[in-house]
Tab-separated table of C-alpha atoms in Angstrom:
chain	number	residue	atom	x	y	z
A	1	MET	CA	-88.889	-80.276	98.427
A	2	THR	CA	-91.439	-77.645	99.657
A	3	ASP	CA	-92.407	-77.140	103.171
A	4	VAL	CA	-95.742	-75.357	103.630
A	5	VAL	CA	-96.642	-74.254	107.264
A	6	PHE	CA	-100.240	-73.374	108.424
A	7	ILE	CA	-99.562	-71.216	111.497
A	8	GLY	CA	-101.355	-68.502	113.553
A	9	PRO	CA	-101.712	-67.643	117.515
A	10	SER	CA	-99.517	-70.593	118.208
A	11	LEU	CA	-96.261	-69.026	117.343
A	12	PRO	CA	-95.239	-65.820	115.440
A	13	ALA	CA	-94.249	-66.078	111.763
A	14	GLY	CA	-90.879	-64.506	112.455
A	15	GLU	CA	-90.117	-67.684	114.888
A	16	VAL	CA	-91.314	-70.284	112.312
A	17	VAL	CA	-88.942	-68.754	109.558
A	18	ARG	CA	-86.077	-68.695	111.923
A	19	LEU	CA	-86.831	-72.442	112.728
A	20	LEU	CA	-87.557	-73.529	109.131
A	21	PRO	CA	-85.900	-70.840	107.088
A	22	ASP	CA	-87.453	-71.792	103.503
A	23	ALA	CA	-90.997	-72.741	104.788
A	24	LEU	CA	-93.992	-71.321	102.867
A	25	VAL	CA	-95.780	-69.723	105.961
A	26	LEU	CA	-99.456	-69.485	105.600
A	27	PRO	CA	-102.240	-68.220	107.867
A	28	PRO	CA	-104.300	-70.866	109.916
A	29	VAL	CA	-105.781	-73.614	107.548
A	30	ALA	CA	-109.345	-73.553	106.671
A	31	HIS	CA	-111.839	-75.632	104.449
A	32	GLY	CA	-110.078	-75.465	100.940
A	33	ASP	CA	-106.787	-74.219	101.361
A	34	LEU	CA	-105.250	-77.604	100.948
A	35	LEU	CA	-106.911	-78.247	97.730
A	36	ARG	CA	-104.901	-75.042	96.314
A	37	LEU	CA	-101.748	-75.908	97.166
A	38	ASP	CA	-99.300	-77.053	94.184
A	39	VAL	CA	-97.376	-80.143	96.475
A	40	GLY	CA	-96.634	-83.588	95.528
A	41	PRO	CA	-94.597	-86.364	96.544
A	42	GLY	CA	-91.459	-85.284	98.529
A	43	ASP	CA	-92.960	-82.029	99.827
A	44	ARG	CA	-94.402	-81.517	103.411
A	45	VAL	CA	-97.390	-79.674	104.757
A	46	LEU	CA	-97.124	-78.757	108.430
A	47	ILE	CA	-100.513	-77.911	110.200
A	48	VAL	CA	-100.337	-76.117	113.389
A	49	ASP	CA	-103.486	-73.913	113.577
A	50	GLY	CA	-106.466	-73.841	111.728
A	51	PHE	CA	-109.839	-71.887	111.724
A	52	PHE	CA	-112.921	-73.453	113.710
A	53	LEU	CA	-115.663	-70.822	113.481
A	54	GLN	CA	-114.721	-67.807	111.428
A	55	HIS	CA	-114.472	-70.145	108.489
A	56	PRO	CA	-115.302	-73.839	107.941
A	57	PRO	CA	-112.639	-76.002	109.234
A	58	VAL	CA	-110.103	-78.063	107.193
A	59	ARG	CA	-112.001	-81.379	106.331
A	60	HIS	CA	-110.269	-84.739	106.924
A	61	ARG	CA	-110.680	-85.768	103.158
A	62	GLU	CA	-108.607	-82.869	102.178
A	63	ILE	CA	-105.867	-84.181	104.264
A	64	LEU	CA	-106.387	-87.932	103.108
A	65	ASP	CA	-106.186	-86.595	99.527
A	66	LEU	CA	-102.784	-85.175	99.993
A	67	LEU	CA	-101.529	-88.372	101.822
A	68	ASP	CA	-102.758	-90.227	98.983
A	69	ARG	CA	-100.576	-88.087	96.641
A	70	GLY	CA	-97.604	-89.014	98.451
A	71	VAL	CA	-97.323	-85.596	100.646
A	72	THR	CA	-96.101	-85.910	104.132
A	73	VAL	CA	-98.622	-84.105	106.276
A	74	ALA	CA	-97.862	-83.632	110.094
A	75	GLY	CA	-99.838	-81.646	112.756
A	76	ALA	CA	-99.067	-80.479	116.241
A	77	ALA	CA	-100.437	-78.134	118.862
A	78	SER	CA	-103.699	-77.164	117.893
A	79	MET	CA	-106.003	-78.075	114.766
A	80	GLY	CA	-102.954	-80.056	113.670
A	81	ALA	CA	-102.876	-82.060	116.823
A	82	LEU	CA	-106.611	-82.571	116.374
A	83	ARG	CA	-106.509	-83.856	112.877
A	84	ALA	CA	-103.521	-85.812	113.164
A	85	ALA	CA	-104.993	-87.644	116.355
A	86	GLU	CA	-108.040	-88.493	113.882
A	87	LEU	CA	-105.966	-89.678	110.916
A	88	TRP	CA	-102.685	-90.778	112.332
A	89	PRO	CA	-103.599	-94.587	111.387
A	90	PHE	CA	-103.755	-93.397	107.668
A	91	GLY	CA	-100.283	-91.707	107.758
A	92	MET	CA	-100.774	-88.202	109.085
A	93	ARG	CA	-98.077	-87.762	111.495
A	94	GLY	CA	-98.604	-86.030	114.971
A	95	VAL	CA	-96.095	-84.640	117.197
A	96	GLY	CA	-96.081	-83.244	120.816
A	97	GLU	CA	-97.888	-83.480	124.033
A	98	VAL	CA	-101.257	-81.927	122.694
A	99	PHE	CA	-101.410	-84.439	119.840
A	100	GLN	CA	-100.704	-87.335	122.478
A	101	LEU	CA	-103.426	-86.392	124.740
A	102	TYR	CA	-105.939	-86.270	121.628
A	103	ARG	CA	-104.455	-89.720	120.340
A	104	ASP	CA	-104.730	-91.319	123.732
A	105	GLY	CA	-108.223	-90.086	124.455
A	106	VAL	CA	-107.537	-88.226	127.513
A	107	VAL	CA	-108.716	-84.901	125.653
A	108	THR	CA	-111.832	-85.315	123.426
A	109	GLY	CA	-113.249	-81.853	122.898
A	110	ASP	CA	-111.870	-79.689	120.089
A	111	ASP	CA	-112.671	-76.655	122.404
A	112	GLU	CA	-109.706	-77.658	124.292
A	113	VAL	CA	-107.414	-75.834	121.594
A	114	ALA	CA	-109.732	-73.016	120.575
A	115	VAL	CA	-108.611	-69.525	121.403
A	116	VAL	CA	-109.615	-66.128	120.519
A	117	HIS	CA	-107.121	-64.375	118.629
A	118	GLY	CA	-106.509	-60.977	116.608
A	119	PRO	CA	-106.446	-60.445	112.852
A	120	ALA	CA	-103.493	-61.388	110.696
A	121	GLU	CA	-102.267	-57.667	110.731
A	122	GLU	CA	-101.736	-58.046	114.368
A	123	GLY	CA	-99.885	-61.579	114.060
A	124	HIS	CA	-102.961	-63.412	115.205
A	125	ARG	CA	-102.403	-62.454	118.921
A	126	THR	CA	-103.953	-64.606	121.431
A	127	LEU	CA	-106.721	-63.065	123.205
A	128	SER	CA	-107.688	-66.339	125.512
A	129	GLU	CA	-106.105	-69.102	127.013
A	130	PRO	CA	-106.612	-72.566	125.554
A	131	LEU	CA	-107.827	-75.147	128.085
A	132	VAL	CA	-105.099	-77.551	126.793
A	133	ASN	CA	-102.683	-75.212	127.855
A	134	VAL	CA	-103.991	-75.137	131.384
A	135	ARG	CA	-104.471	-79.037	131.669
A	136	VAL	CA	-100.617	-79.352	130.881
A	137	ALA	CA	-99.710	-76.782	133.375
A	138	LEU	CA	-101.470	-78.409	135.702
A	139	ARG	CA	-100.167	-81.701	135.179
A	140	ARG	CA	-96.565	-80.217	135.694
A	141	ALA	CA	-97.762	-78.240	138.644
A	142	VAL	CA	-98.620	-81.772	140.331
A	143	ALA	CA	-95.343	-83.433	139.177
A	144	ALA	CA	-93.688	-80.500	140.994
A	145	GLY	CA	-95.473	-80.846	144.113
A	146	VAL	CA	-97.449	-77.780	143.840
A	147	LEU	CA	-100.922	-79.359	143.759
A	148	ASP	CA	-102.256	-82.829	144.521
A	149	ASP	CA	-104.238	-84.653	141.887
A	150	ALA	CA	-107.623	-83.674	143.443
A	151	GLU	CA	-106.863	-80.032	143.303
A	152	ALA	CA	-105.719	-80.370	139.946
A	153	THR	CA	-108.902	-81.940	138.623
A	154	LEU	CA	-110.797	-79.428	140.556
A	155	LEU	CA	-109.063	-76.517	138.660
A	156	LEU	CA	-109.343	-77.969	135.530
A	157	GLU	CA	-113.259	-78.560	135.948
A	158	ILE	CA	-113.249	-74.771	136.661
A	159	GLY	CA	-111.545	-73.912	133.533
A	160	ARG	CA	-113.760	-76.309	131.512
A	161	ASP	CA	-116.836	-74.710	132.722
A	162	LEU	CA	-115.848	-71.197	131.270
A	163	PRO	CA	-116.860	-70.449	127.382
A	164	PHE	CA	-113.621	-71.051	125.466
A	165	ARG	CA	-113.711	-67.202	124.591
A	166	GLN	CA	-113.537	-66.282	128.321
A	167	ARG	CA	-110.951	-68.728	129.455
A	168	SER	CA	-107.706	-67.219	131.131
A	169	TYR	CA	-105.612	-67.849	134.252
A	170	ARG	CA	-107.208	-64.414	135.405
A	171	ALA	CA	-110.719	-65.898	134.672
A	172	LEU	CA	-109.633	-69.165	136.891
A	173	GLU	CA	-108.745	-67.235	139.769
A	174	ARG	CA	-111.892	-64.924	139.395
A	175	THR	CA	-114.301	-67.823	139.112
A	176	ALA	CA	-112.695	-69.991	141.589
A	177	PRO	CA	-114.980	-71.053	144.427
A	178	PRO	CA	-114.241	-70.186	148.189
A	179	GLY	CA	-112.799	-73.716	148.774
A	180	ALA	CA	-110.373	-73.660	145.887
A	181	THR	CA	-109.007	-70.205	146.495
A	182	ASP	CA	-105.603	-71.504	148.159
A	183	ALA	CA	-104.987	-74.264	145.286
A	184	VAL	CA	-105.563	-71.454	142.780
A	185	HIS	CA	-103.136	-68.851	144.346
A	186	ARG	CA	-100.396	-71.536	144.960
A	187	PHE	CA	-100.795	-72.837	141.196
A	188	LEU	CA	-100.719	-69.123	139.625
A	189	ALA	CA	-97.801	-68.342	141.757
A	190	TRP	CA	-95.774	-71.043	140.466
A	191	HIS	CA	-97.076	-70.759	137.003
A	192	ARG	CA	-95.936	-67.248	136.910
A	193	ARG	CA	-92.491	-68.249	137.929
A	194	ASP	CA	-92.476	-71.420	135.398
A	195	PRO	CA	-94.834	-70.562	132.667
A	196	TRP	CA	-95.240	-73.086	130.214
A	197	ASP	CA	-97.191	-72.736	126.796
A	198	ALA	CA	-97.895	-76.240	125.530
A	199	LYS	CA	-99.239	-75.270	121.965
A	200	SER	CA	-96.365	-73.148	121.298
A	201	ALA	CA	-93.688	-75.694	122.531
A	202	ASP	CA	-95.443	-78.514	120.423
A	203	ALA	CA	-95.183	-75.971	117.253
A	204	ARG	CA	-91.482	-75.345	117.836
A	205	LEU	CA	-90.997	-78.978	118.175
A	206	LEU	CA	-92.751	-79.534	114.846
A	207	LEU	CA	-90.712	-77.296	113.073
A	208	THR	CA	-87.362	-78.385	114.687
A	209	MET	CA	-87.871	-81.844	113.662
A	210	ALA	CA	-88.732	-80.697	110.303
A	211	ALA	CA	-85.618	-78.548	109.932
A	212	ALA	CA	-83.641	-81.881	111.192
A	213	GLY	CA	-85.235	-84.320	108.622
A	214	ALA	CA	-86.576	-86.045	111.311
A	215	PRO	CA	-87.641	-89.735	110.237
A	216	GLU	CA	-90.797	-89.581	112.030
A	217	LEU	CA	-92.194	-86.954	109.649
A	218	ARG	CA	-92.320	-89.428	106.940
A	219	PRO	CA	-94.795	-90.033	104.036
A	220	ARG	CA	-97.466	-92.557	104.383
A	221	TYR	CA	-96.163	-96.296	103.658
A	222	ALA	CA	-97.273	-99.814	103.582
A	223	GLY	CA	-97.403	-99.915	107.460
A	224	ASP	CA	-100.290	-97.330	107.257
A	225	GLN	CA	-104.103	-98.351	107.020
A	226	PRO	CA	-104.973	-97.977	103.255
A	227	ILE	CA	-107.251	-94.853	102.205
A	228	ASP	CA	-110.345	-96.318	100.877
A	229	ASN	CA	-113.295	-94.856	99.096
A	230	LEU	CA	-111.498	-91.056	99.043
A	231	HIS	CA	-112.933	-89.954	95.759
A	232	THR	CA	-116.248	-88.909	96.389
A	233	ARG	CA	-118.745	-86.327	94.974
A	234	PHE	CA	-117.906	-84.271	97.822
A	235	LEU	CA	-114.042	-83.978	97.111
A	236	ASP	CA	-114.608	-83.798	93.547
A	237	SER	CA	-116.801	-80.666	94.387
A	238	TRP	CA	-114.474	-79.263	96.524
A	239	ARG	CA	-111.707	-79.621	94.243
A	240	ALA	CA	-113.616	-77.918	91.730
A	241	ARG	CA	-114.567	-74.943	93.900
A	242	PHE	CA	-110.889	-74.437	95.367
A	243	ALA	CA	-108.298	-75.947	93.437
A	244	GLY	CA	-107.315	-73.648	90.558
A	245	THR	CA	-104.614	-71.181	88.960
A	246	PRO	CA	-103.900	-67.454	89.623
A	247	ALA	CA	-104.451	-65.209	86.559
A	248	GLY	CA	-104.580	-61.584	86.150
A	249	GLY	CA	-104.484	-60.836	89.782
A	250	HIS	CA	-107.343	-63.362	90.484
A	251	TRP	CA	-107.542	-66.934	91.550
A	252	VAL	CA	-109.594	-68.687	88.771
A	253	SER	CA	-110.867	-72.250	90.148
A	254	ASP	CA	-111.220	-75.236	88.147
A	255	ARG	CA	-115.411	-74.653	88.319
A	256	ASP	CA	-114.932	-71.110	87.038
A	257	LEU	CA	-113.004	-72.654	84.089
A	258	ALA	CA	-115.853	-75.083	83.570
A	259	ALA	CA	-118.504	-72.321	83.844
A	260	VAL	CA	-116.872	-70.200	81.075
A	261	LEU	CA	-116.562	-73.298	78.607
A	262	MET	CA	-119.816	-74.261	79.081
A	263	LEU	CA	-121.438	-70.901	78.964
A	264	LEU	CA	-119.351	-69.171	76.374
A	265	HIS	CA	-117.957	-71.751	73.953
A	266	PRO	CA	-120.132	-72.025	71.117
A	267	GLU	CA	-119.556	-75.403	70.391
A	268	ALA	CA	-120.421	-76.490	74.225
A	269	PRO	CA	-123.826	-77.631	73.304
A	270	ALA	CA	-122.643	-80.124	70.681
A	271	TRP	CA	-119.537	-81.453	72.674
A	272	HIS	CA	-121.674	-81.814	75.791
A	273	ARG	CA	-124.204	-83.943	73.633
A	274	ARG	CA	-121.748	-85.956	72.239
A	275	GLY	CA	-119.777	-86.652	75.482
A	276	VAL	CA	-122.945	-87.560	77.439
A	277	LEU	CA	-124.143	-89.938	74.794
A	278	ALA	CA	-120.738	-91.431	74.360
A	279	GLY	CA	-120.558	-92.071	78.027
A	280	LEU	CA	-124.201	-93.694	77.970
A	281	ALA	CA	-123.453	-95.743	75.195
A	282	GLU	CA	-119.992	-96.677	76.479
A	283	VAL	CA	-118.268	-95.912	73.147
A	284	ASP	CA	-115.306	-93.543	72.153
A	285	LEU	CA	-116.140	-89.942	71.691
A	286	ALA	CA	-114.986	-89.820	68.282
A	287	ASP	CA	-117.218	-93.002	67.210
A	288	PRO	CA	-119.114	-91.339	64.164
A	289	ALA	CA	-122.242	-93.560	65.278
A	290	VAL	CA	-122.384	-92.276	68.616
A	291	GLU	CA	-125.796	-91.250	68.672
A	292	ASP	CA	-127.178	-94.389	67.070
A	293	ARG	CA	-125.527	-96.553	69.750
A	294	ALA	CA	-126.922	-94.206	72.427
A	295	VAL	CA	-130.506	-94.972	70.936
A	296	GLU	CA	-129.758	-98.610	71.036
A	297	ALA	CA	-128.857	-98.347	74.567
A	298	ALA	CA	-131.822	-96.550	75.447
A	299	HIS	CA	-134.069	-99.131	73.539
A	300	ARG	CA	-132.274	-101.976	75.319
A	301	ARG	CA	-133.336	-100.384	78.614
A	302	GLY	CA	-136.936	-99.987	77.352
A	303	LEU	CA	-136.745	-96.241	76.404
A	304	THR	CA	-138.228	-96.260	72.916
A	305	GLY	CA	-140.102	-93.054	72.714
A	306	PRO	CA	-142.079	-90.344	74.669
A	307	PRO	CA	-144.884	-91.588	77.156
A	308	PRO	CA	-148.468	-90.041	76.080
A	309	ASP	CA	-148.020	-87.137	78.390
A	310	GLY	CA	-144.285	-86.369	77.017
A	311	TRP	CA	-141.276	-85.994	79.118
A	312	ASP	CA	-140.489	-82.911	81.623
A	313	TRP	CA	-137.247	-83.024	79.783
A	314	LEU	CA	-138.589	-81.444	76.698
A	315	THR	CA	-140.327	-78.176	76.109
A	316	ALA	CA	-143.785	-77.732	74.588
A	317	ALA	CA	-142.159	-76.704	71.386
A	318	GLU	CA	-140.012	-79.790	71.520
A	319	ARG	CA	-142.875	-82.156	71.930
A	320	GLY	CA	-143.427	-82.847	68.234
A	321	LEU	CA	-139.874	-83.852	67.710
A	322	ASP	CA	-139.528	-87.497	66.147
A	323	ASP	CA	-139.095	-90.335	68.579
A	324	ARG	CA	-135.306	-90.686	67.961
A	325	GLU	CA	-134.378	-86.812	68.686
A	326	ALA	CA	-136.604	-86.872	71.522
A	327	VAL	CA	-134.980	-90.041	73.229
A	328	LEU	CA	-131.385	-88.199	72.321
A	329	ARG	CA	-132.455	-84.982	73.987
A	330	VAL	CA	-133.906	-86.827	76.859
A	331	LEU	CA	-130.833	-88.616	77.675
A	332	VAL	CA	-128.482	-85.640	77.561
A	333	ARG	CA	-130.829	-83.730	79.690
A	334	ALA	CA	-131.603	-86.349	82.226
A	335	PHE	CA	-127.941	-87.916	82.577
A	336	GLY	CA	-125.649	-84.929	81.521
A	337	THR	CA	-127.145	-81.965	83.730
A	338	THR	CA	-125.623	-80.757	87.407
A	339	PRO	CA	-126.421	-78.250	89.686
A	340	TYR	CA	-123.846	-75.714	90.346
A	341	ARG	CA	-122.374	-76.950	93.390
A	342	SER	CA	-121.682	-80.019	91.751
A	343	LEU	CA	-120.170	-78.462	88.697
A	344	ALA	CA	-116.722	-79.525	87.901
A	345	LEU	CA	-114.038	-79.228	84.989
A	346	TRP	CA	-114.065	-83.032	84.354
A	347	MET	CA	-117.922	-82.770	83.552
A	348	VAL	CA	-116.868	-80.634	80.273
A	349	ALA	CA	-116.618	-82.793	77.263
A	350	ALA	CA	-112.693	-83.513	76.734
A	351	PRO	CA	-112.231	-81.553	73.358
A	352	LEU	CA	-112.879	-78.388	75.108
A	353	ARG	CA	-110.630	-78.898	77.919
A	354	THR	CA	-107.344	-78.434	75.788
A	355	PRO	CA	-104.472	-76.637	77.413
A	356	ALA	CA	-105.126	-73.630	74.730
A	357	LEU	CA	-108.931	-73.615	75.783
A	358	ARG	CA	-108.183	-73.694	79.553
A	359	ASP	CA	-105.833	-70.914	79.062
A	360	ALA	CA	-108.197	-68.608	77.281
A	361	ALA	CA	-111.169	-69.693	79.551
A	362	ARG	CA	-108.803	-68.647	82.288
A	363	GLN	CA	-108.104	-65.190	81.176
A	364	VAL	CA	-111.924	-64.667	80.472
A	365	ALA	CA	-112.437	-65.500	84.160
A	366	ALA	CA	-109.914	-63.340	85.480
A	367	THR	CA	-110.844	-60.347	83.312
A	368	ALA	CA	-114.791	-60.923	84.138
A	369	ALA	CA	-113.864	-60.771	87.948
A	370	ALA	CA	-111.635	-57.538	87.258
A	371	LEU	CA	-114.643	-56.034	85.703
A	372	ASN	CA	-117.053	-56.783	88.527
A	373	GLU	CA	-114.572	-55.186	91.051
A	374	THR	CA	-113.901	-52.220	88.905
A	375	LEU	CA	-117.080	-51.181	86.647
A	376	VAL	CA	-120.247	-52.870	88.356
A	377	PRO	CA	-121.909	-51.812	91.424
A	378	ARG	CA	-121.891	-54.511	93.759
A	379	THR	CA	-124.140	-55.968	96.755
A	380	THR	CA	-122.437	-56.075	100.329
A	381	GLY	CA	-122.110	-59.385	102.275
A	382	HIS	CA	-121.542	-62.916	101.223
A	383	ARG	CA	-123.229	-64.322	97.750
A	384	ARG	CA	-126.010	-66.778	98.956
A	385	PRO	CA	-126.988	-69.753	96.792
A	386	GLY	CA	-129.393	-68.340	94.212
A	387	GLY	CA	-128.535	-64.753	95.062
A	388	ARG	CA	-126.965	-62.031	92.867
A	389	LEU	CA	-123.599	-59.997	93.152
A	390	HIS	CA	-124.230	-57.366	90.581
A	391	PHE	CA	-127.275	-58.127	87.905
A	392	ARG	CA	-131.077	-58.920	88.406
A	393	THR	CA	-132.332	-62.204	87.205
A	394	GLU	CA	-133.961	-60.590	84.224
A	395	VAL	CA	-130.656	-59.221	83.100
A	396	VAL	CA	-128.606	-62.558	83.214
A	397	ASP	CA	-131.432	-64.221	81.361
A	398	ALA	CA	-131.730	-61.232	78.632
A	399	CYS	CA	-127.884	-61.418	78.172
A	400	PHE	CA	-127.504	-65.088	77.667
A	401	ALA	CA	-130.593	-65.427	75.650
A	402	ARG	CA	-129.079	-62.689	73.043
A	403	LEU	CA	-125.779	-64.710	73.283
A	404	TRP	CA	-127.119	-67.911	72.328
A	405	GLY	CA	-129.661	-66.535	70.126
A	406	CYS	CA	-132.887	-68.178	71.655
A	407	ALA	CA	-136.138	-66.968	72.769
A	408	ALA	CA	-136.484	-66.140	76.610
A	409	ASP	CA	-138.779	-68.972	77.152
A	410	GLY	CA	-136.165	-71.451	75.510
A	411	LEU	CA	-133.517	-70.226	77.857
A	412	GLU	CA	-133.917	-73.300	80.207
A	413	ALA	CA	-133.485	-75.765	77.264
A	414	ALA	CA	-130.674	-73.976	76.326
A	415	ALA	CA	-129.161	-74.425	79.881
A	416	TRP	CA	-129.877	-78.002	80.037
A	417	ASP	CA	-127.951	-78.443	76.861
A	418	ARG	CA	-124.969	-77.070	78.324
A	419	GLY	CA	-125.089	-79.082	81.239
A	420	PHE	CA	-126.978	-76.987	83.861
A	421	VAL	CA	-129.850	-78.926	85.663
A	422	ASP	CA	-132.138	-75.876	85.842
A	423	LEU	CA	-132.149	-72.017	85.449
A	424	ALA	CA	-131.123	-71.643	89.066
A	425	ALA	CA	-127.639	-73.565	88.250
A	426	PHE	CA	-127.366	-71.468	85.081
A	427	ARG	CA	-127.889	-68.210	86.666
A	428	TYR	CA	-125.443	-68.577	89.438
A	429	ALA	CA	-122.703	-69.610	87.132
A	430	ALA	CA	-123.757	-66.980	84.427
A	431	GLU	CA	-123.991	-63.976	86.444
A	432	PRO	CA	-120.260	-63.251	87.195
A	433	LEU	CA	-119.987	-63.337	83.369
A	434	VAL	CA	-122.539	-60.778	82.327
A	435	ALA	CA	-120.312	-57.849	82.820
A	436	TYR	CA	-117.673	-59.473	80.532
A	437	VAL	CA	-120.211	-60.508	77.976
A	438	LYS	CA	-121.915	-56.649	77.931
A	439	ALA	CA	-118.316	-55.156	77.430
A	440	VAL	CA	-116.811	-57.571	74.947
A	441	GLY	CA	-119.603	-58.972	73.095
A	442	ALA	CA	-119.473	-62.220	70.993
A	443	LEU	CA	-115.977	-63.276	72.135
A	444	ARG	CA	-113.775	-65.678	70.646
A	445	LEU	CA	-112.622	-68.799	72.316
A	446	PRO	CA	-110.326	-71.298	70.372
A	447	ALA	CA	-111.971	-73.446	68.131
A	448	VAL	CA	-111.864	-77.305	68.922
A	449	ALA	CA	-108.449	-78.602	67.455
A	450	GLY	CA	-107.851	-81.760	65.423
A	451	ASP	CA	-108.699	-82.953	62.126
A	452	ARG	CA	-109.896	-86.210	63.904
A	453	MET	CA	-112.392	-84.383	66.195
A	454	ARG	CA	-113.435	-81.679	63.378
A	455	GLU	CA	-114.320	-84.823	61.105
A	456	ASN	CA	-116.669	-85.717	63.577
A	457	THR	CA	-118.191	-82.683	64.589
A	458	PRO	CA	-121.781	-83.182	65.443
A	459	ALA	CA	-124.435	-81.634	63.033
A	460	GLY	CA	-125.088	-78.189	63.932
A	461	ALA	CA	-121.940	-77.378	65.699
A	462	PRO	CA	-119.999	-74.305	63.920
A	463	ALA	CA	-117.182	-74.769	61.945
A	464	ARG	CA	-116.199	-71.434	62.980
A	465	VAL	CA	-115.786	-70.025	66.214
A	466	GLY	CA	-116.641	-66.185	67.249
């Protein structure tokens, strides 16, 4: 069994190791982190802290995906408590007082667990006080007879009015109006004698329960609500972007693999065409009559030939094609292309997704990343959609026009035939590979293996790769 703990300012990493010695301790969780995990039934993912502003927060479907796969997911204290309060009906387990406050609707704002903290190198040192800690401390002060309910409510409202970055017990004292001064002084004097950090306490409780094998931390079962409509294009896109495998010191995502195979394998256009047509005709990829079946399916739907003005999916040079080939190309391009953000490995034709080809593509992607880091001048800042990290647009286009053996004005059609919806999608996928292509030249990726597939290689596909 593997325990993965996402934690930051709520508890020092050293205390996590002491309470749950064999746990894999990771920084606060962010969008995509759960999709990178190699976990399955029997494993546990314990979420304490998570990013709110510095990085996109963990999405609900990422957690539901783990639950659906039989992974135990539990949360406490901070982001973990917040997500558990939202997803406990579906099998995410929540622990502690902060979770209960959110689950019962006493607390509704995610700002109550938000804090400002230092970098990982400083142990995510807390620089502000979460309002939920103040709330719990005020409730304890009422129980101890230090404050009455009205005073506690007043002090909580004073804390709520402070921006979360400025919240602290000192700020509470500094901003209290004259009528609340006595209550603030009584509360702070008591709190200094009996301090209580609700988030840290809840984090310790979660880790202690995990170490003890508490039955409350169980995977989802029949008593939980079913998880419906989990697999959407959003989850598929996130998985393609974040899931992957390390290679050569670099993380290679499934999307990186798809881009390498679609852009660099010389058989990619032929197998992409065959795969799209087989899907439209609802026949097996190896069916020798797949193109005839696709044309028949198109005719049944009224697509028999180009309209008088032609099709946007055909270039000017292709307008003279016979009706059959024109229909086939339009089918492949209209139904088989995707923007870069939706690119996923499953979209690559199955014969190009063999373990040998995936391993080879992974090495290409890792080598390309290394070349980009060490040899190529780079821009600063984050890469924006449509932007370039290293090479100008005309350099990307010229590089791949030479590689594919097409003219510059035929590049978009060549990109369509490899599955990219437009030149922008192609360029975004291709730019990270330009340095590799320039350095290596006509690389060799393993040919599609198997006699059965080889017998049915589409016309025009090379019999030899390289």
